[in-house]
Tab-separated table of C-alpha atoms and ligand atoms in Angstrom:
chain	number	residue	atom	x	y	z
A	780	UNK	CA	-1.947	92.979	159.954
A	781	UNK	CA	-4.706	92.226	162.621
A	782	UNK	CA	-6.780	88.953	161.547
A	783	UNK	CA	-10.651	89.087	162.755
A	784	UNK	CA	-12.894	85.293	162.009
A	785	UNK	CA	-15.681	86.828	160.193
A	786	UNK	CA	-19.143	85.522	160.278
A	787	UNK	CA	-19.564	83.871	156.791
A	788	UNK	CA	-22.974	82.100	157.328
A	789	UNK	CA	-25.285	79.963	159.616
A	790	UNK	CA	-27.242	76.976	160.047
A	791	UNK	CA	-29.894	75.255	162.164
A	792	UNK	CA	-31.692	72.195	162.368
A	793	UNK	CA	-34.428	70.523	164.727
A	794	UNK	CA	-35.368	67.370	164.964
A	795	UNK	CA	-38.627	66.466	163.209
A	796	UNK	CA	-41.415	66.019	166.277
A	797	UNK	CA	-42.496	69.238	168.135
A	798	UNK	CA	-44.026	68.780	171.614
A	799	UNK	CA	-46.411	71.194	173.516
A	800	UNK	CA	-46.673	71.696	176.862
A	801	UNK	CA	-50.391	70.450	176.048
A	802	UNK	CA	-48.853	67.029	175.185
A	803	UNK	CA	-46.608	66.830	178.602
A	804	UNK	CA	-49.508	67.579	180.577
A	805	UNK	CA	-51.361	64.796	179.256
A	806	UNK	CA	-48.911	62.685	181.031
A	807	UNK	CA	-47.346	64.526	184.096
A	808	UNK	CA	-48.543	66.627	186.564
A	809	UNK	CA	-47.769	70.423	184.956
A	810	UNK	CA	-49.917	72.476	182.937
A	811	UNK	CA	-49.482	74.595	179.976
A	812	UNK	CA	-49.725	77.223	182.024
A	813	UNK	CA	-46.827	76.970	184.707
A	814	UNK	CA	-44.548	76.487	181.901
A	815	UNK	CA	-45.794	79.348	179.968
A	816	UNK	CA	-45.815	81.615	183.318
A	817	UNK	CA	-42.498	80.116	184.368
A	818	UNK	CA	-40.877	79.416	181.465
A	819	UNK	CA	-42.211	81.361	178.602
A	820	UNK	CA	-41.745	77.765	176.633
A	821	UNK	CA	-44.591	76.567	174.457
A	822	UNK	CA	-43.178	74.004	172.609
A	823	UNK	CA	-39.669	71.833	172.062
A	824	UNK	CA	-38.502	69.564	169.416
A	825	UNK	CA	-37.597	66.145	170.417
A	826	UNK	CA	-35.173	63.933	168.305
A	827	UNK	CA	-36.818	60.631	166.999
A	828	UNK	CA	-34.923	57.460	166.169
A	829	UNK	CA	-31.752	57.961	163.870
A	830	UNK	CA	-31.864	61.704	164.744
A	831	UNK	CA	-28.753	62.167	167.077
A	832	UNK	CA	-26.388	64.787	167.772
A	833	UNK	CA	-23.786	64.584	165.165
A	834	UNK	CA	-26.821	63.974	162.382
A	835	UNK	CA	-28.536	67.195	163.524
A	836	UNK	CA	-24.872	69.148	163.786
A	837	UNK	CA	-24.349	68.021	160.177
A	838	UNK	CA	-27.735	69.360	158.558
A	839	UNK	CA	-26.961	72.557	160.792
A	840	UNK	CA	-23.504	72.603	158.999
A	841	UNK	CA	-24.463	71.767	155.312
A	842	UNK	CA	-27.105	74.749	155.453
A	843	UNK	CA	-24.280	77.244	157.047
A	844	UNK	CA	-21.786	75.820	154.431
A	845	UNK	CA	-24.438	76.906	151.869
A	846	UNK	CA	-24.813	80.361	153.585
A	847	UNK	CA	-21.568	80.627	153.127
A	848	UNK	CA	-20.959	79.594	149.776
A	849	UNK	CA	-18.175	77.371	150.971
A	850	UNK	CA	-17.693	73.448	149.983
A	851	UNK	CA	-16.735	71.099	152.768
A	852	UNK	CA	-13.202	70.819	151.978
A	853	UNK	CA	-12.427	74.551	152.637
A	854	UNK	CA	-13.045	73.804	156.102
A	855	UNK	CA	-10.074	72.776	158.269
A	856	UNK	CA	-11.152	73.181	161.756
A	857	UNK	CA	-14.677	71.913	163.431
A	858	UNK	CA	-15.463	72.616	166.785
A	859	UNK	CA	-18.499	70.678	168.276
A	860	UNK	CA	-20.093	72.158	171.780
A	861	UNK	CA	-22.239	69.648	173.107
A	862	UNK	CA	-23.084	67.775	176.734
A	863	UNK	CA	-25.154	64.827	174.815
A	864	UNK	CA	-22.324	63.573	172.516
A	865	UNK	CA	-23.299	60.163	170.278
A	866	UNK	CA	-20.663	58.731	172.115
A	867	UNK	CA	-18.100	59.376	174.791
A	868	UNK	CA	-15.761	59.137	172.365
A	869	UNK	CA	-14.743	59.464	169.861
A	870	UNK	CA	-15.507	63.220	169.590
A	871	UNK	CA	-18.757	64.181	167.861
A	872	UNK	CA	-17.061	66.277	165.506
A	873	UNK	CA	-15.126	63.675	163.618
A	874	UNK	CA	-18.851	62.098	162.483
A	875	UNK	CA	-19.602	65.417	161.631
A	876	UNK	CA	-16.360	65.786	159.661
A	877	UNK	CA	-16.969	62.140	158.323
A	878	UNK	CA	-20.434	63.212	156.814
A	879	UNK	CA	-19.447	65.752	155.249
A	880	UNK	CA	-16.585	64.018	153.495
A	881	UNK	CA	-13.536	66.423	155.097
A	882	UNK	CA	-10.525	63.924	154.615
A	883	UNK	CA	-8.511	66.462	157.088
A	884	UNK	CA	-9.226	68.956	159.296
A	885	UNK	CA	-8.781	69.543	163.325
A	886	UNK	CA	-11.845	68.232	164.490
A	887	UNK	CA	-12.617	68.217	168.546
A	888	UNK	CA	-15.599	68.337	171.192
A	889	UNK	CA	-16.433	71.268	173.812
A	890	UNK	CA	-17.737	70.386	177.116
A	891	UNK	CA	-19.098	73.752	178.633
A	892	UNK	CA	-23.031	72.815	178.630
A	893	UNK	CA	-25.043	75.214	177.811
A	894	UNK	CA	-22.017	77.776	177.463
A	895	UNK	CA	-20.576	75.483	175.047
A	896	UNK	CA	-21.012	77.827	171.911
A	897	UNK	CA	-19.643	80.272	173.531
A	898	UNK	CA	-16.388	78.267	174.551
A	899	UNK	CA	-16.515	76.819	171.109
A	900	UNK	CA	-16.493	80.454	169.487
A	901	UNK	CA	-13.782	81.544	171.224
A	902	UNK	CA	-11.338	79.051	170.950
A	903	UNK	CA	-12.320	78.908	167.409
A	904	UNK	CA	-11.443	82.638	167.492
A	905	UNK	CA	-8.427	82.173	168.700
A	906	UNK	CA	-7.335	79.897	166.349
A	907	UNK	CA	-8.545	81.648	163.852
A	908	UNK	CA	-6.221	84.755	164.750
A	909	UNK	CA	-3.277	83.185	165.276
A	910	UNK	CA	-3.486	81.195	161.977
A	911	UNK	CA	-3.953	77.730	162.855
A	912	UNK	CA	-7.098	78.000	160.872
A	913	UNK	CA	-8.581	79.520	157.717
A	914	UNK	CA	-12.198	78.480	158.165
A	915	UNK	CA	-13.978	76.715	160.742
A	916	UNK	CA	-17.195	75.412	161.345
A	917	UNK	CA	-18.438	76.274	164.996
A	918	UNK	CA	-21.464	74.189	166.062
A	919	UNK	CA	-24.254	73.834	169.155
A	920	UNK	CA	-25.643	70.286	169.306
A	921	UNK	CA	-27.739	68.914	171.516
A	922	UNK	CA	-30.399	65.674	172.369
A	923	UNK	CA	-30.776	66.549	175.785
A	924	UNK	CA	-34.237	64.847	175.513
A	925	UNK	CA	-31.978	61.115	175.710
A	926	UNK	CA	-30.641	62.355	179.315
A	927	UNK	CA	-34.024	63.777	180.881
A	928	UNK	CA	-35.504	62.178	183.252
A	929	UNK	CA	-39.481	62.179	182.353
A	930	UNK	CA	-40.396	61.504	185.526
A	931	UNK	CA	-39.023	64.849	187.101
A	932	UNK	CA	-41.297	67.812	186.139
A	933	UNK	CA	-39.013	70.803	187.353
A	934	UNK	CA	-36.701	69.326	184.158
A	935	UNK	CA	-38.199	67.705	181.713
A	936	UNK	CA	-40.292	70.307	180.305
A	937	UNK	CA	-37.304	72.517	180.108
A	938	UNK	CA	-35.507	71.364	177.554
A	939	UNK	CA	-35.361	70.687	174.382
A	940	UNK	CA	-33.211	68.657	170.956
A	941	UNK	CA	-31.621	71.120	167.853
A	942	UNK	CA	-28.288	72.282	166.359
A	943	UNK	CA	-26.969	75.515	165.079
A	944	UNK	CA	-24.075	76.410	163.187
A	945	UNK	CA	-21.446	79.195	162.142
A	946	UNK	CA	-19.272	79.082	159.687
A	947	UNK	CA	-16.397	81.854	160.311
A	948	UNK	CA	-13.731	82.619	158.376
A	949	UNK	CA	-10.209	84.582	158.718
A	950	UNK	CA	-10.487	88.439	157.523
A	951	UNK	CA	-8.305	91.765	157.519
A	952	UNK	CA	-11.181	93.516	157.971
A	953	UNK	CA	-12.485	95.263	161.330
A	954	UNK	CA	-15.665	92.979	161.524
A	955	UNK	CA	-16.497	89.472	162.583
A	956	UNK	CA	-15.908	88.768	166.487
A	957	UNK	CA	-14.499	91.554	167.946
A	958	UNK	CA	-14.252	90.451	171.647
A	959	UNK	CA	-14.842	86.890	173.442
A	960	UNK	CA	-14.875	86.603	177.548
A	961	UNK	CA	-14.833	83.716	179.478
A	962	UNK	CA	-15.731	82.255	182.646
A	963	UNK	CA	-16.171	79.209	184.928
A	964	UNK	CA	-16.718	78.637	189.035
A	965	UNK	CA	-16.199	75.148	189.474
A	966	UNK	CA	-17.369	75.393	192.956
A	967	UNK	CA	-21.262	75.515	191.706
A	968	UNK	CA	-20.935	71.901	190.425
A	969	UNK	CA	-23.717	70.620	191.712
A	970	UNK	CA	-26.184	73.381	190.729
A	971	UNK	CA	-26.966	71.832	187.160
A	972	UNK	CA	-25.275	68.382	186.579
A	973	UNK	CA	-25.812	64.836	185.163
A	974	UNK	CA	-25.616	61.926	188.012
A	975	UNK	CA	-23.700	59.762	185.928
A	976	UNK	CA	-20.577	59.999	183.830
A	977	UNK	CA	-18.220	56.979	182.294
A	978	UNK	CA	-15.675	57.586	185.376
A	979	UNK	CA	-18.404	57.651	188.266
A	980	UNK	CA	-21.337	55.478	187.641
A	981	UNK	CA	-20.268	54.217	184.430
A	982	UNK	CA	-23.994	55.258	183.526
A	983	UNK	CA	-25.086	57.985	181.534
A	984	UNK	CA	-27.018	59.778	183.993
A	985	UNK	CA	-30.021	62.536	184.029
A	986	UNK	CA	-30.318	65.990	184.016
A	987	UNK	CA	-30.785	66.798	187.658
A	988	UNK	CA	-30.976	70.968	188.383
A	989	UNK	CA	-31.651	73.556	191.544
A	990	UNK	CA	-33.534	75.767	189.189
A	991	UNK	CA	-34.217	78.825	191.318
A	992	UNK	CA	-30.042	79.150	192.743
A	993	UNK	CA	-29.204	78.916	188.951
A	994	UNK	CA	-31.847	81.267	188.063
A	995	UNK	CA	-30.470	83.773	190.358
A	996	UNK	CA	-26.525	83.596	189.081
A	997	UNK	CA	-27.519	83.607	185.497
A	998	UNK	CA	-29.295	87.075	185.668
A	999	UNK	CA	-25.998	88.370	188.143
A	1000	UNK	CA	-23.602	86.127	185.688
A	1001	UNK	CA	-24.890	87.021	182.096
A	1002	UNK	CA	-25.514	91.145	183.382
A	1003	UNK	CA	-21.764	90.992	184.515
A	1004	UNK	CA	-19.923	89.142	181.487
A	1005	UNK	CA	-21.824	91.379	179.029
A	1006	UNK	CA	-20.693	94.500	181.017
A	1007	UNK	CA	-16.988	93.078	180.829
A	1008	UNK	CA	-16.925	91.710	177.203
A	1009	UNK	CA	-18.176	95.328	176.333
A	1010	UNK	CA	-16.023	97.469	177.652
A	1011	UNK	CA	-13.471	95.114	176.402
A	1012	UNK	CA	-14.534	96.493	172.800
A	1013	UNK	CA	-14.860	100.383	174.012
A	1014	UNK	CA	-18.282	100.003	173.165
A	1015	UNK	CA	-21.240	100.801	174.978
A	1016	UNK	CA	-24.645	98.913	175.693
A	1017	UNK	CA	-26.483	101.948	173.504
A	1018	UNK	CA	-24.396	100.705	170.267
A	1019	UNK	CA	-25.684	96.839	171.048
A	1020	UNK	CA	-28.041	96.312	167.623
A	1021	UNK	CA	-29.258	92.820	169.075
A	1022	UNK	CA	-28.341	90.482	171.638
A	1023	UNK	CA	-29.007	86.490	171.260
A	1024	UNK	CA	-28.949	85.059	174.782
A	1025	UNK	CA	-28.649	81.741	175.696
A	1026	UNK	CA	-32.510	80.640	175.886
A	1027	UNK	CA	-33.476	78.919	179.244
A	1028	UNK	CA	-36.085	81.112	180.631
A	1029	UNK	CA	-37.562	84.418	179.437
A	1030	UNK	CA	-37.845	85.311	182.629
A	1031	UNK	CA	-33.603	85.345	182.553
A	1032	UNK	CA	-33.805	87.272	179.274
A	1033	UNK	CA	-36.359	90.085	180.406
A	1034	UNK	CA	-33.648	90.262	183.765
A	1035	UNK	CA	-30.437	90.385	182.287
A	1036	UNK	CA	-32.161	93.114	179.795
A	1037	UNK	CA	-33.755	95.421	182.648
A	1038	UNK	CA	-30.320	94.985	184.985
A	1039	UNK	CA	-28.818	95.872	181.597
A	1040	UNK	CA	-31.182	98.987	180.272
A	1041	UNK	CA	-30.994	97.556	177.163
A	1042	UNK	CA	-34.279	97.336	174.993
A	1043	UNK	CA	-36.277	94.110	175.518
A	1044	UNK	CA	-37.031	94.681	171.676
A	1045	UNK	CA	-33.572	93.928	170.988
A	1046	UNK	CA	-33.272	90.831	172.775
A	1047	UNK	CA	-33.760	87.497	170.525
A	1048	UNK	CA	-36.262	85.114	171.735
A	1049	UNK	CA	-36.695	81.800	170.525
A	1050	UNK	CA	-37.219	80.003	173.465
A	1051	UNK	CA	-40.867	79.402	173.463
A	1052	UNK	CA	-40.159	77.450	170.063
A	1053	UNK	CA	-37.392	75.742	171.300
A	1054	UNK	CA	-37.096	75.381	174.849
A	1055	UNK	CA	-33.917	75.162	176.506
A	1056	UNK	CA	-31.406	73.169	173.940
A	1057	UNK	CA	-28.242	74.116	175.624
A	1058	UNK	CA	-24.947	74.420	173.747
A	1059	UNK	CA	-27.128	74.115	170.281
A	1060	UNK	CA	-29.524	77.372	171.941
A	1061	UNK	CA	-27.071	80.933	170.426
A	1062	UNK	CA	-26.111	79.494	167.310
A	1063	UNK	CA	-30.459	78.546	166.702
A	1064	UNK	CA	-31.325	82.402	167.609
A	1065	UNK	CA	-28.944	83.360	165.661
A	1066	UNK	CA	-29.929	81.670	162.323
A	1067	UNK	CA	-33.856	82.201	162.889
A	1068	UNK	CA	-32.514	86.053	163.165
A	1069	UNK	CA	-30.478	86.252	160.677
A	1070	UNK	CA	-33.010	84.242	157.892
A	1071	UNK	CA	-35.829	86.496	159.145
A	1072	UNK	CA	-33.713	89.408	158.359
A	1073	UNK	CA	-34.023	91.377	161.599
A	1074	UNK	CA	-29.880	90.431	161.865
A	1075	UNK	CA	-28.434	92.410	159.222
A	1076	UNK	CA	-24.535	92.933	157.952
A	1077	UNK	CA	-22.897	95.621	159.689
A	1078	UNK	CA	-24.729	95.110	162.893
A	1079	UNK	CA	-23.414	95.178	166.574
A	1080	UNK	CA	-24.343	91.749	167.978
A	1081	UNK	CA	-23.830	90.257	171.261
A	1082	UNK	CA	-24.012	86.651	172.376
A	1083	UNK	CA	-24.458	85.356	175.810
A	1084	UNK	CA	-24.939	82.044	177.873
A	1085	UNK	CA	-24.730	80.635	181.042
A	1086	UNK	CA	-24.848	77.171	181.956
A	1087	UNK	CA	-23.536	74.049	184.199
A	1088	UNK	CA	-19.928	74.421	185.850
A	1089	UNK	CA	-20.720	76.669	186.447
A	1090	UNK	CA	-19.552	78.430	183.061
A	1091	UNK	CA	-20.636	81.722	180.976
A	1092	UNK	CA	-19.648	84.274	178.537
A	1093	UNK	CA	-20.240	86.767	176.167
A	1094	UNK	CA	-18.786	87.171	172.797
A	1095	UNK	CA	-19.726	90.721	170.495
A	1096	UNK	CA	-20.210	90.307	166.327
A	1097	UNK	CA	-19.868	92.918	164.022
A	1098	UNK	CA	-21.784	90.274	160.985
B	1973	UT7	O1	-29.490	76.334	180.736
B	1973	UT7	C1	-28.809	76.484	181.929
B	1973	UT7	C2	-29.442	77.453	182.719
B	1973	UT7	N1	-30.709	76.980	183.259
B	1973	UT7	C3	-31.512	77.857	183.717
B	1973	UT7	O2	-31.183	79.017	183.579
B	1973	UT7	C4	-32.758	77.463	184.438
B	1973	UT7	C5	-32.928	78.417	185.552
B	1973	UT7	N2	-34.091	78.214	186.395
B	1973	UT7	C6	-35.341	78.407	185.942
B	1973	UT7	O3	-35.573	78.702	184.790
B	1973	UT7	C7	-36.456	78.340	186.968
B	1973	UT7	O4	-35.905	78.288	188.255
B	1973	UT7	C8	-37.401	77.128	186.777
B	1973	UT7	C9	-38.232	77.352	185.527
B	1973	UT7	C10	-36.594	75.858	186.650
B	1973	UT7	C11	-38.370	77.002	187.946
B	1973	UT7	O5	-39.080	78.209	188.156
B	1973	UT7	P1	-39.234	78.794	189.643
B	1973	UT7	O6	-40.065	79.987	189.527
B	1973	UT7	O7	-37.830	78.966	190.182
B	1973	UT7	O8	-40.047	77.656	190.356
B	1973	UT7	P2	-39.650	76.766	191.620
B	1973	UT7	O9	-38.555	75.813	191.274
B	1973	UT7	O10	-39.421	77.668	192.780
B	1973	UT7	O11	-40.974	75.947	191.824
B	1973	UT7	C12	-42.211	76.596	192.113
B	1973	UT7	C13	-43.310	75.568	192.241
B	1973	UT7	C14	-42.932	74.361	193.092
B	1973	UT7	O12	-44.072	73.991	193.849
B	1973	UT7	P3	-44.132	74.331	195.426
B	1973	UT7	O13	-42.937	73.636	196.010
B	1973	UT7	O14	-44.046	75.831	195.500
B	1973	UT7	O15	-45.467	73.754	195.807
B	1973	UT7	C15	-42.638	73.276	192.087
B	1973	UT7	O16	-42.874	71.989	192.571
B	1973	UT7	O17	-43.617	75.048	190.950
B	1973	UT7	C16	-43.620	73.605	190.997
B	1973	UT7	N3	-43.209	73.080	189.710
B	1973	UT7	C17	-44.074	72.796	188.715
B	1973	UT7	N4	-45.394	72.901	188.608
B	1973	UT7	C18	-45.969	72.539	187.445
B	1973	UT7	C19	-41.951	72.805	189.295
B	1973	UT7	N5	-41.978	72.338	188.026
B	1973	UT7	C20	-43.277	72.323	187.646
B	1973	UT7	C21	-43.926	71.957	186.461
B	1973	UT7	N6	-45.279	72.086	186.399
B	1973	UT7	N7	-43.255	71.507	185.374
């Protein structure tokens, strides 16, 4: 009996203020449009007081729990990617788990950035197949706007504050994730990093970024790891329905699509809505895909990011 962790629903959330690139160019020196040019971003949310993290993970989580027609206390593992955690400890995921009034379940942080669904989905996966877990709530949370530094235009009007959520659950059936790869090259460090951590500085830190070398692996990275994760599943690129990519530049997307051949149609864009909001980016796509219908059950999706570590992967979901 082969166990697959089905997709059972999903979940978003963004924080309540939406900035233009009108509104930053009021008060730094870009212009609506570089960053449209650039970027294709047009606007981001940014989190307000009392919107954090864990409280935009939870909203993401009670609206997949709904989609999934699950209560809270079917739910015994959470699994929390994010780089902008409340606090350094303890993990994110235990306020999540608090909210939602789970008196047990395994509930732990992922550190892979802007990969960090990705890790999260596949260790939730794993778990998943080998029966450490029935159902678990996989979730991309970010307020990356509290570790910008608003002086420094080649970041700032990157990025951008939301969550998304999964909710998968164990099945018999052939469906659900169907093949999850991997990667990180530790030696690119200081390609897309915060200069500050508890250990170091024993500061937060800011976002600091040599856009155009991480430009360059992502396309090379994300063309590669969706090759691999593919072939992996005996499938080809011509029986890929949709792919949700990590959403830092559409210049990436069109890229990775054209090194690809796959149809730009088929590629999920969200990023001129919500910027670049790192681990919390797949798991947004993915909702605003799924709700709007174009995501369907039965089809052949493929998930991809690529972030700081460096670290990427791929992942491929039969829904
Ligand atoms: O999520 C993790 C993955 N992250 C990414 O994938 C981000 C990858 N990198 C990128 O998306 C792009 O490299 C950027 C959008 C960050 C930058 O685009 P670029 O085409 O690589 O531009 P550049 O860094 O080469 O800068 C071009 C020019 C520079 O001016 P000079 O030196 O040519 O005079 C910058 O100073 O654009 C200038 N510039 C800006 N101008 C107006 C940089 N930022 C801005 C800005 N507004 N916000």
């Amino acid at each position: 009996m082969t166990i697959h962790a089905a997709l059972l629903g999903t979940g978003a959330a963004l924080p309540a203020r939406r900035v233009s690139n009108a509104e930053l160019s009021a008060t730094m020196d870009t212009s609506d449009e570089w960053i449209i040019e650039r970027t294709g971003i047009r606007f981001r949310h940014v989190a307000g007081e009392g919107e954090t993290t864990a409280s935009l993970a939870t909203a993401a989580a009670r609206k997949a729990l709904a989609a999934a027609n699950l209560t809270p206390d079917q739910i015994d593992l959470i699994i929390l990617a994010t780089a902008t955690p409340d606090q350094t400890f303890p993990a994110s995921a235990t306020r999540v788990q608090a909210a939602l009034g789970i008196r047990d379940c395994i509930a732990f942080d992922v550190a892979a950035v802007c990969s960090g669904f990705l890790y999260a989905l596949g260790v939730a996966d794993s778990m998943i197949r080998s029966g450490a877990a029935r159902h678990a709530l996989v979730i991309g949370a970010e307020t990356f706007s509290r570790i910008l530094d608003w002086e420094d235009r080649t970041t700032c009007v990157l990025f951008g504050d939301g969550a998304g959520a999964v909710v998968l659950g164990a099945t018999e059936e052939q469906r659900g994730i169907l093949a999850c790869k991997l990667h990180a090259d530790g030696r690119f460090n200081d390609m897309l990093y915060v200069d500050g951590g508890p250990s170091t500085t024993q500061t937060v830190g800011k976002v600091r970024m040599k856009g155009s070398e991480v430009f360059r692996h992502a396309v090379t990275n994300l063309a590669s790891v969706l090759e691999e994760v593919m072939t992996t599943t005996g499938l080809t690129t011509a029986d890929i329905d949709w792919v949700v990519p990590h959403q830092a530049n559409k210049r990436i997307l069109d890229g990775t699509a054209r090194k690809l051949g796959l149809d730009p149609a088929k590629v999920i864009v969200t990023v001129d809505e919500h910027a670049n909001t790192s681990a919390a980016s797949v798991p947004l796509a993915l909702d605003v895909a799924i709700r709007d219908g174009r995501i369907r059950p039965g089809d052949l999706v493929v998930l991809e990011a690529m972030g700081g570590g460096f670290t990427w992967g791929a992942a491929v979901l039969r829904v």
